[in-house]
Every structure is written in C-alpha cells, then in structure tokens.
Short mmCIF file of C-alpha atoms and ligand atoms in Angstrom, two decimals:
data_model
loop_
_atom_site.label_atom_id
_atom_site.label_comp_id
_atom_site.label_asym_id
_atom_site.label_seq_id
_atom_site.Cartn_x
_atom_site.Cartn_y
_atom_site.Cartn_z
CA MET P 108 5.49 -36.87 -42.74
CA LYS P 109 5.10 -38.07 -39.05
CA ALA P 110 2.04 -37.37 -37.62
CA MET P 111 -0.31 -38.57 -34.45
CA LEU P 112 -3.15 -40.12 -35.19
CA VAL P 113 -5.50 -41.22 -32.46
CA GLU P 114 -8.59 -43.76 -34.21
CA ARG P 115 -10.09 -45.19 -31.15
CA LEU P 116 -10.87 -42.78 -27.99
CA GLY P 117 -9.70 -43.63 -24.55
CA PRO P 118 -6.09 -42.27 -22.49
CA PRO P 119 -2.53 -40.61 -24.16
CA ASP P 120 -1.60 -44.10 -24.97
CA VAL P 121 -4.06 -44.29 -27.53
CA MET P 122 -2.08 -42.03 -30.28
CA GLU P 123 0.31 -43.46 -32.69
CA LEU P 124 3.42 -41.37 -34.80
CA ARG P 125 2.17 -42.61 -38.39
CA GLY P 126 3.83 -41.83 -41.34
CA VAL P 127 0.83 -40.03 -43.74
CA PRO P 128 0.88 -38.02 -47.27
CA VAL P 129 1.61 -34.00 -46.41
CA PRO P 130 -2.33 -32.28 -46.82
CA GLN P 131 -3.33 -30.62 -49.76
CA PRO P 132 -5.12 -27.47 -48.41
CA GLY P 133 -8.76 -26.94 -50.33
CA PRO P 134 -10.38 -23.70 -50.45
CA GLY P 135 -10.11 -21.28 -47.79
CA GLU P 136 -7.20 -23.67 -46.78
CA VAL P 137 -3.77 -22.71 -45.97
CA ARG P 138 -0.54 -24.96 -45.02
CA LEU P 139 1.26 -24.17 -41.80
CA LYS P 140 4.84 -25.83 -41.81
CA VAL P 141 4.34 -26.93 -37.73
CA GLU P 142 7.04 -25.41 -35.60
CA ALA P 143 5.10 -25.80 -32.27
CA VAL P 144 1.93 -26.79 -31.52
CA GLY P 145 0.05 -26.17 -28.05
CA ILE P 146 -1.32 -28.80 -25.38
CA ASN P 147 -4.28 -27.82 -24.25
CA PHE P 148 -6.34 -29.58 -22.20
CA ALA P 149 -9.08 -29.70 -24.44
CA ASP P 150 -6.43 -31.82 -26.20
CA VAL P 151 -6.63 -34.39 -23.67
CA LEU P 152 -10.18 -34.31 -23.50
CA ALA P 153 -11.20 -35.19 -26.94
CA VAL P 154 -8.29 -37.84 -26.63
CA ALA P 155 -10.45 -38.92 -24.06
CA GLY P 156 -13.46 -38.90 -25.43
CA GLU P 157 -14.67 -36.83 -22.52
CA TYR P 158 -14.28 -32.99 -24.58
CA LEU P 159 -17.60 -30.24 -25.62
CA THR P 160 -17.96 -32.29 -29.01
CA ARG P 161 -17.98 -35.29 -29.88
CA THR P 162 -14.13 -36.15 -31.63
CA ARG P 163 -14.20 -37.04 -34.67
CA LEU P 164 -12.20 -39.99 -36.26
CA PRO P 165 -9.50 -40.60 -37.28
CA TYR P 166 -7.79 -38.44 -35.91
CA THR P 167 -4.43 -35.77 -35.35
CA PRO P 168 -4.84 -33.93 -32.73
CA GLY P 169 -3.08 -30.45 -32.02
CA MET P 170 -5.42 -27.54 -31.86
CA GLU P 171 -2.72 -24.82 -31.87
CA PHE P 172 0.02 -24.50 -33.67
CA ALA P 173 2.84 -22.52 -34.84
CA GLY P 174 4.94 -22.00 -37.65
CA THR P 175 5.93 -21.00 -41.06
CA VAL P 176 2.68 -21.05 -43.96
CA ASP P 177 4.47 -23.43 -46.46
CA ALA P 178 0.93 -22.98 -49.31
CA LEU P 179 -2.53 -21.70 -50.22
CA GLY P 180 -5.75 -22.88 -51.29
CA GLU P 181 -7.93 -21.53 -53.50
CA GLY P 182 -9.56 -18.04 -52.64
CA VAL P 183 -7.27 -17.42 -49.72
CA THR P 184 -5.93 -13.58 -49.44
CA GLY P 185 -4.27 -11.41 -47.12
CA VAL P 186 -1.82 -15.11 -46.35
CA GLN P 187 1.54 -15.15 -48.18
CA VAL P 188 3.63 -18.23 -47.94
CA GLY P 189 6.35 -17.66 -45.19
CA GLN P 190 4.58 -15.74 -43.01
CA ARG P 191 4.72 -17.05 -39.10
CA VAL P 192 0.90 -17.42 -37.98
CA ALA P 193 -0.11 -19.17 -35.04
CA SER P 194 -3.61 -21.45 -35.86
CA LEU P 195 -7.21 -21.93 -34.04
CA GLY P 196 -7.19 -24.55 -37.09
CA GLY P 197 -9.34 -26.99 -34.56
CA ARG P 198 -6.94 -30.05 -34.65
CA GLY P 199 -4.36 -31.76 -37.43
CA GLY P 200 -1.66 -29.31 -35.39
CA LEU P 201 0.29 -32.78 -34.35
CA ALA P 202 2.22 -33.02 -37.16
CA GLN P 203 5.40 -31.77 -39.61
CA TYR P 204 2.69 -29.93 -41.56
CA ALA P 205 -1.12 -29.30 -40.76
CA LEU P 206 -3.88 -26.99 -42.70
CA SER P 207 -5.80 -24.22 -41.54
CA PRO P 208 -8.75 -22.21 -42.76
CA ALA P 209 -7.25 -18.97 -43.57
CA ALA P 210 -10.21 -17.22 -41.11
CA ALA P 211 -8.16 -19.23 -37.84
CA LEU P 212 -4.75 -17.53 -38.49
CA ILE P 213 -3.78 -15.35 -36.06
CA PRO P 214 -0.17 -12.87 -36.48
CA VAL P 215 1.94 -13.32 -34.67
CA PRO P 216 4.29 -11.22 -32.87
CA GLY P 217 7.80 -10.12 -33.84
CA ASN P 218 9.37 -10.68 -31.00
CA LEU P 219 7.48 -13.97 -30.35
CA THR P 220 8.77 -18.16 -29.90
CA ALA P 221 7.73 -19.97 -32.31
CA ALA P 222 6.75 -22.36 -28.57
CA GLN P 223 5.92 -19.23 -27.60
CA ALA P 224 3.21 -18.22 -30.13
CA ALA P 225 1.46 -21.67 -30.49
CA ALA P 226 1.17 -20.30 -26.52
CA PHE P 227 -0.85 -17.27 -27.14
CA PRO P 228 -3.74 -17.87 -28.42
CA VAL P 229 -6.05 -20.46 -26.36
CA SER P 230 -4.83 -19.14 -23.20
CA TYR P 231 -4.53 -15.38 -24.23
CA PHE P 232 -8.22 -14.57 -25.62
CA THR P 233 -9.45 -16.84 -23.39
CA ALA P 234 -7.72 -14.86 -20.47
CA TYR P 235 -9.17 -11.72 -21.49
CA HIS P 236 -12.96 -13.07 -22.53
CA GLY P 237 -12.71 -14.28 -18.84
CA LEU P 238 -12.01 -11.92 -16.94
CA ARG P 239 -13.11 -8.59 -19.53
CA THR P 240 -15.37 -9.76 -22.23
CA LEU P 241 -18.57 -11.70 -20.14
CA GLY P 242 -16.35 -11.12 -16.48
CA HIS P 243 -16.37 -7.30 -17.33
CA GLY P 244 -13.08 -6.85 -14.18
CA LYS P 245 -11.83 -3.36 -13.34
CA ALA P 246 -8.83 -2.14 -12.26
CA GLY P 247 -8.58 -2.29 -8.33
CA GLU P 248 -11.45 -5.42 -8.26
CA TRP P 249 -10.13 -9.03 -6.95
CA VAL P 250 -9.75 -12.07 -9.61
CA LEU P 251 -9.14 -15.80 -8.33
CA VAL P 252 -7.74 -17.46 -10.93
CA GLN P 253 -7.48 -21.41 -9.97
CA ALA P 254 -4.65 -23.69 -11.21
CA ALA P 255 -2.86 -20.91 -11.16
CA ALA P 256 0.56 -22.75 -12.50
CA GLY P 257 -0.63 -23.97 -15.55
CA ALA P 258 -1.14 -22.30 -19.52
CA LEU P 259 -4.27 -20.44 -18.92
CA GLY P 260 -3.69 -19.91 -15.20
CA THR P 261 0.32 -18.49 -16.49
CA ALA P 262 -2.35 -16.31 -19.07
CA SER P 263 -4.72 -15.12 -16.49
CA ILE P 264 -2.75 -13.31 -13.70
CA GLN P 265 0.05 -11.91 -16.98
CA LEU P 266 -3.61 -10.87 -18.39
CA ALA P 267 -5.03 -9.51 -14.18
CA LYS P 268 -1.47 -7.58 -13.41
CA ALA P 269 -1.85 -6.25 -17.16
CA LEU P 270 -5.45 -4.79 -16.09
CA GLY P 271 -4.18 -3.77 -13.05
CA MET P 272 -6.27 -5.96 -10.66
CA ASN P 273 -5.53 -7.96 -8.01
CA VAL P 274 -4.55 -11.60 -8.36
CA ILE P 275 -5.02 -14.22 -5.70
CA ALA P 276 -4.23 -17.36 -6.85
CA MET P 277 -4.86 -21.15 -6.25
CA ALA P 278 -3.22 -24.62 -7.09
CA SER P 279 -2.20 -27.58 -6.59
CA THR P 280 2.00 -27.53 -4.96
CA GLU P 281 4.22 -25.22 -3.25
CA GLU P 282 6.03 -24.76 -6.99
CA LYS P 283 3.10 -23.76 -8.95
CA LEU P 284 2.53 -21.32 -6.38
CA GLN P 285 5.62 -19.52 -6.62
CA LEU P 286 5.40 -19.39 -9.85
CA ALA P 287 2.29 -17.50 -10.13
CA ARG P 288 4.21 -14.69 -7.37
CA ASP P 289 6.75 -14.78 -9.46
CA LEU P 290 3.87 -13.33 -12.47
CA GLY P 291 2.29 -11.53 -10.26
CA ALA P 292 -0.05 -12.86 -7.87
CA ASP P 293 -0.37 -10.74 -4.66
CA VAL P 294 -1.94 -13.86 -2.36
CA THR P 295 -1.13 -17.69 -3.05
CA LEU P 296 -3.38 -19.93 -1.38
CA LEU P 297 -2.86 -24.41 -1.86
CA GLN P 298 -6.05 -25.50 -3.19
CA ASP P 299 -5.61 -27.98 0.16
CA ASP P 300 -5.76 -25.32 1.60
CA PRO P 301 -7.87 -26.98 4.67
CA GLU P 302 -8.93 -22.82 5.00
CA ARG P 303 -9.36 -21.43 2.19
CA VAL P 304 -12.91 -20.15 1.85
CA GLN P 305 -12.24 -18.00 4.40
CA LYS P 306 -8.72 -17.02 3.78
CA VAL P 307 -10.46 -15.83 -0.42
CA ARG P 308 -12.24 -14.39 1.69
CA ASP P 309 -10.32 -12.32 4.14
CA ALA P 310 -7.71 -11.59 0.97
CA ALA P 311 -9.82 -9.73 -1.42
CA GLY P 312 -11.21 -7.75 1.71
CA SER P 313 -13.67 -10.48 3.68
CA LYS P 314 -16.65 -9.47 1.82
CA GLY P 315 -15.60 -12.14 -1.21
CA VAL P 316 -14.43 -12.31 -4.67
CA PRO P 317 -16.13 -9.99 -6.76
CA LEU P 318 -14.76 -12.34 -9.85
CA ILE P 319 -13.18 -15.92 -10.08
CA LEU P 320 -12.28 -18.31 -13.21
CA GLU P 321 -13.75 -21.50 -12.32
CA VAL P 322 -11.10 -23.97 -14.38
CA VAL P 323 -11.71 -27.33 -12.31
CA GLY P 324 -15.39 -27.98 -10.94
CA GLY P 325 -16.71 -30.51 -8.78
CA ARG P 326 -16.78 -30.20 -5.84
CA ARG P 327 -14.31 -26.88 -6.04
CA PHE P 328 -17.65 -25.56 -7.96
CA GLN P 329 -19.30 -25.41 -4.09
CA GLU P 330 -16.74 -23.65 -2.52
CA SER P 331 -16.01 -20.79 -5.68
CA LEU P 332 -20.15 -20.36 -4.82
CA ASP P 333 -19.00 -19.82 -1.39
CA MET P 334 -16.28 -17.29 -1.88
CA ALA P 335 -17.80 -14.67 -4.22
CA ALA P 336 -18.67 -11.62 -3.23
CA ASN P 337 -21.57 -10.22 -2.98
CA ARG P 338 -23.19 -9.16 -7.27
CA GLY P 339 -19.84 -11.68 -7.60
CA ARG P 340 -19.73 -13.28 -11.04
CA ILE P 341 -18.52 -16.81 -11.90
CA ILE P 342 -16.77 -17.07 -15.41
CA VAL P 343 -16.87 -21.00 -15.69
CA ILE P 344 -14.05 -21.50 -18.18
CA GLY P 345 -13.08 -25.48 -17.59
CA ASN P 346 -14.02 -28.51 -15.15
CA ALA P 347 -10.46 -30.03 -15.23
CA SER P 348 -11.39 -32.28 -12.47
CA ARG P 349 -14.11 -34.01 -13.78
CA GLU P 350 -15.50 -34.35 -11.60
CA GLN P 351 -19.88 -33.32 -12.00
CA ALA P 352 -20.94 -29.98 -9.83
CA SER P 353 -24.37 -29.43 -9.60
CA LEU P 354 -25.79 -26.64 -8.61
CA ARG P 355 -29.67 -25.45 -6.77
CA PRO P 356 -29.87 -21.97 -8.49
CA VAL P 357 -31.24 -20.29 -5.38
CA GLU P 358 -27.90 -20.36 -4.12
CA LEU P 359 -27.73 -17.19 -6.06
CA MET P 360 -30.18 -15.01 -5.12
CA LYS P 361 -28.30 -15.75 -1.27
CA ARG P 362 -25.78 -13.39 -2.43
CA ASN P 363 -27.01 -12.55 -6.02
CA LEU P 364 -24.45 -14.35 -7.38
CA THR P 365 -23.69 -14.50 -11.45
CA VAL P 366 -22.10 -18.01 -13.34
CA THR P 367 -21.12 -17.05 -16.59
CA GLY P 368 -19.87 -19.75 -19.25
CA LEU P 369 -16.96 -19.64 -21.48
CA TRP P 370 -16.56 -21.17 -24.30
CA LEU P 371 -13.29 -20.21 -26.42
CA THR P 372 -14.85 -21.86 -29.89
CA SER P 373 -18.53 -20.64 -29.69
CA LEU P 374 -16.61 -17.25 -28.34
CA MET P 375 -14.20 -16.53 -31.45
CA GLY P 376 -17.38 -16.84 -33.98
CA ASP P 377 -18.18 -13.53 -32.49
CA GLN P 378 -15.93 -10.92 -34.16
CA GLU P 379 -16.54 -8.18 -31.79
CA ALA P 380 -15.53 -9.76 -28.90
CA THR P 381 -12.54 -11.50 -31.62
CA ARG P 382 -11.51 -7.67 -32.60
CA GLU P 383 -11.52 -6.23 -29.21
CA ALA P 384 -9.62 -9.40 -27.74
CA ALA P 385 -6.82 -9.16 -30.66
CA GLN P 386 -6.50 -5.11 -29.72
CA ALA P 387 -5.69 -5.32 -26.52
CA LEU P 388 -3.53 -8.61 -26.48
CA THR P 389 -1.70 -7.30 -29.25
CA PRO P 390 0.37 -3.87 -28.02
CA LEU P 391 0.70 -5.67 -24.30
CA VAL P 392 2.74 -9.76 -26.50
CA ALA P 393 4.26 -7.01 -28.56
CA SER P 394 5.54 -4.41 -26.28
CA GLY P 395 6.60 -7.75 -24.11
CA GLN P 396 4.40 -6.80 -20.92
CA VAL P 397 3.17 -9.81 -21.07
CA THR P 398 5.00 -12.61 -22.62
CA PRO P 399 3.78 -16.74 -22.50
CA GLN P 400 4.87 -18.86 -20.65
CA VAL P 401 6.20 -21.07 -22.52
CA GLY P 402 6.40 -25.16 -19.86
CA PRO P 403 7.91 -28.40 -20.78
CA THR P 404 8.81 -29.60 -24.39
CA TYR P 405 8.40 -32.99 -25.67
CA ALA P 406 9.24 -33.84 -29.15
CA LEU P 407 6.45 -34.82 -31.76
CA ALA P 408 7.30 -39.30 -30.94
CA ASP P 409 6.66 -37.99 -27.17
CA SER P 410 3.22 -36.82 -27.56
CA ALA P 411 1.05 -38.74 -25.66
CA ARG P 412 3.67 -38.64 -22.29
CA ALA P 413 2.94 -34.67 -22.93
CA PHE P 414 -0.55 -35.46 -22.39
CA GLN P 415 -0.12 -37.61 -19.81
CA ASP P 416 2.38 -35.39 -17.68
CA MET P 417 -0.13 -32.73 -18.01
CA LEU P 418 -2.96 -35.12 -16.53
CA ASP P 419 -1.26 -35.83 -13.86
CA ARG P 420 -0.29 -32.36 -13.06
CA LYS P 421 3.10 -31.86 -13.15
CA THR P 422 2.98 -29.35 -15.64
CA THR P 423 3.22 -25.91 -15.86
CA GLY P 424 2.93 -23.27 -18.50
CA LYS P 425 1.51 -24.24 -22.03
CA VAL P 426 3.67 -27.40 -23.20
CA ILE P 427 4.49 -27.27 -26.09
CA ILE P 428 5.19 -30.21 -28.71
CA GLU P 429 8.33 -29.67 -31.50
CA PRO P 430 7.01 -31.78 -34.30
P1 LIG Y 1237 -3.72 -26.46 -17.68
O1 LIG Y 1237 -2.17 -25.75 -17.84
O2 LIG Y 1237 -4.17 -25.47 -16.40
O3 LIG Y 1237 -3.77 -28.13 -16.97
C1 LIG Y 1237 -4.89 -28.39 -15.91
C2 LIG Y 1237 -5.05 -27.84 -14.36
O4 LIG Y 1237 -5.73 -28.27 -14.19
C3 LIG Y 1237 -3.44 -28.14 -13.47
O5 LIG Y 1237 -1.94 -28.31 -13.67
C4 LIG Y 1237 -3.53 -28.38 -12.27
O6 LIG Y 1237 -3.12 -27.67 -11.57
C5 LIG Y 1237 -5.76 -28.67 -12.62
N1 LIG Y 1237 -6.54 -29.26 -12.05
C6 LIG Y 1237 -7.49 -29.73 -10.77
N2 LIG Y 1237 -7.82 -30.67 -10.75
C7 LIG Y 1237 -6.84 -31.48 -11.60
C8 LIG Y 1237 -8.00 -33.32 -11.97
N3 LIG Y 1237 -8.41 -33.39 -11.05
N4 LIG Y 1237 -6.70 -33.75 -13.13
C9 LIG Y 1237 -6.40 -32.71 -13.42
N5 LIG Y 1237 -5.48 -31.53 -13.58
C10 LIG Y 1237 -5.74 -31.05 -12.37
O7 LIG Y 1237 -4.20 -26.76 -18.48
P2 LIG Y 1237 -4.90 -25.15 -20.14
O8 LIG Y 1237 -4.60 -24.39 -19.34
O9 LIG Y 1237 -5.27 -26.09 -20.55
O10 LIG Y 1237 -6.73 -25.23 -18.97
C11 LIG Y 1237 -6.71 -25.39 -18.16
C12 LIG Y 1237 -8.40 -25.54 -17.85
O11 LIG Y 1237 -9.82 -24.16 -18.55
C13 LIG Y 1237 -8.88 -26.51 -17.84
O12 LIG Y 1237 -9.98 -27.50 -17.05
C14 LIG Y 1237 -9.55 -26.10 -18.88
O13 LIG Y 1237 -10.10 -27.19 -20.14
C15 LIG Y 1237 -9.59 -25.24 -18.79
N6 LIG Y 1237 -10.16 -24.54 -20.33
C16 LIG Y 1237 -10.54 -23.99 -20.94
C17 LIG Y 1237 -10.90 -22.99 -22.17
C18 LIG Y 1237 -12.57 -21.98 -22.93
O14 LIG Y 1237 -12.89 -22.48 -24.24
N7 LIG Y 1237 -13.26 -22.34 -22.17
C19 LIG Y 1237 -9.78 -21.96 -23.75
C20 LIG Y 1237 -8.65 -23.19 -22.39
C21 LIG Y 1237 -8.24 -23.19 -21.46
P3 LIG Y 1237 -3.06 -26.87 -9.89
O15 LIG Y 1237 -2.25 -28.51 -10.21
O16 LIG Y 1237 -1.90 -26.74 -9.58
O17 LIG Y 1237 -4.71 -28.26 -9.49
#
C-alpha cells in the first residue's frame, strides 16, 4: 500500500510517499481502509518536531481519519468489519490502510460524508471542551474565537451559536471573516485591526469578553489578557504563531482572570468529560445543527503541499487528504 513516511524532522517536504506493507492489527486494534484524513495544525508541528510530545521516527502522520473497519485484532468487541468510523488513533492516517486502538474509534453519524467525519472529532471535541467543560460558557455570553475560519475556529463558531452564545470572530483576511459570518459569527474583526483590543471590549458590552479561545499565542496572548472581562476565562488551546508568550501572574489579579490550558489528548482520557462531550455533540451533528466545515482536499501524494498551505494560512475549514 501507499503511505507518507517521515524519517527526519523538518518542513512539510520531508514527508515522502512510499510503498509499505499493509499493517496487521495487534490486540485491541482495528485496521481501517482510510477514506479521508483530517489534517490538524498539530500534524504540521509534529513533523517539524515542535509538538507538545516528542515525535518518534520513522512515522506516518495523520492523527485523525475516517473510513471503514477492514480487520479486527484479538480481543476487539463491539466493532464490526464494514462499520464506518472515525479514529483519533494518534498517527498513521496518511496511508491507504491504518491501525487504530479500538478505544480511539468514534461512530460516524450516517449523514456525514467520509471527509466530514474526518473533520469532526478533534475540532468539535476541542471546541466543546473549550466552550463548556473548561470554559463554562453559558447561553447569552460572549466568546472570542481566534483563527475563526480554521478547522477549530469554524467548529467553535458553529458550536457556540448552537449553545446560544454570542461570537466575536477574528481572522487574518476579509474572506475568512465572511466565512465566519456565514457560520453565524455576530461580530467579526481583522486580526491586525489597529483598534482590535478596544473594538473587542466594546462589542462585548464595553467590559471585555468573558471567554476567549486562545489559539494564536505569542504577542496575541497579552492582548487576550487586555480583552478579557473581569472574571474572564482564557482557554489556552494553541500557539499557531509559534512565538513565546510571557505571563506575569500579578496581571491576572487586576481583573480576576483565569487562564486554563486545554489539550484534547489528555482530556480524552477523562471518560466522564468525553462522554458528556459526545452526548452533547452527537445529536447536534446528526440533526445537521452543526456540520463539519470541510476545507481544501488533496491527494495523498500532495500531503506536503497540504501541510505547507496550512502553515501559510491559505486554508479554511478542515484540510482533508484522500488516500
Ligand atoms: P487551523 O485550520 O485553524 O489553521 C491554523 C490557523 O492559525 C491559520 O489558518 C491562521 O488563521 C492561524 N494563525 C495565526 N497565526 C499564524 C501563524 N503565524 N502561522 C500560521 N497560522 C497562524 O488549524 P487547527 O484548527 O488544526 O488548529 C488551530 C489551533 O488550535 C492551532 O494552534 C492548534 O494547535 C490548536 N489546537 C489545539 C488542540 C488542543 O488539544 N489543544 C486541538 C485542536 C487544535 P488566520 O490566518 O486567520 O490567522
């Protein structure tokens, strides 16, 4: 079968298309015939060796994928060959066949295409945990969504609106802001608007924003502190700028701010939080109230271009690769 292989860390073009053996599922694993792979910013960082965890080499990227169960390893129950599933398997998706722990499978609502299914788990579970589990967002409250046209951004806008919240969306171009408005954002602002801090505070009723989903980091993190309302909650989800940020804890005192980190990988191990998120998300997706925003779609051989386009901020929605 064909798979993308990374043997050394670096920019996206270190990935190479290779012929490799079809993998055999071990105990507790299933094999999927991969139909669509959702590309996350984390995949790009992992290939560069800049992710939260060390990248073990050699490896095939692709932490989130959807397809059909093709073979079962020893001891797997509750999953059938032929079943449509998505996986948060962690690696290996950029291939014609991929292994996944059975425990990392997520059933796919029948109304989703393979690309939509591959666009669903990471972005929507992260958005839910940011807005609700850790963010404690309530209907009628304002939330600031950064990188609003991206995969997580579009999921966050849709979900916040479905939960009755008011959304301020920030992104780098007018086209991206139009997408945010199409998805229901109430107020949109260019990320480089010179008056952005005051405009965000004004939009949320002059006292600042109660909830911020912080994904850009670096200099922007300081701005999030300035935009937040008294008792505001800033959920640190990403660092797309790849810049360092500094925080003087006393600054949190002035307006009683809370800064909370969110990493989906470690939250997935919290069964209660995962069950609650799944219970909230499944009916919203099945009824079409939220629909995963599929972005540009690439062939397996064009994986490096897909990763580079994401780094160059050219993409909106979830970048998809179809093996
Ligand atoms: P996106 O599809 O949102 O792509 C990244 C976006 O980040 C870009 O489109 C761009 O939007 C924005 N951005 C801002 N500054 C830069 C920069 N200097 N270089 C590149 N992009 C920049 O990706 P994802 O939805 O996969 O991820 C969004 C963020 O959320 C990332 O930081 C990611 O690591 C994080 N994340 C974290 C998770 C967790 O568990 N903690 C889970 C999922 C995502 P614009 O041009 O509008 O600024």
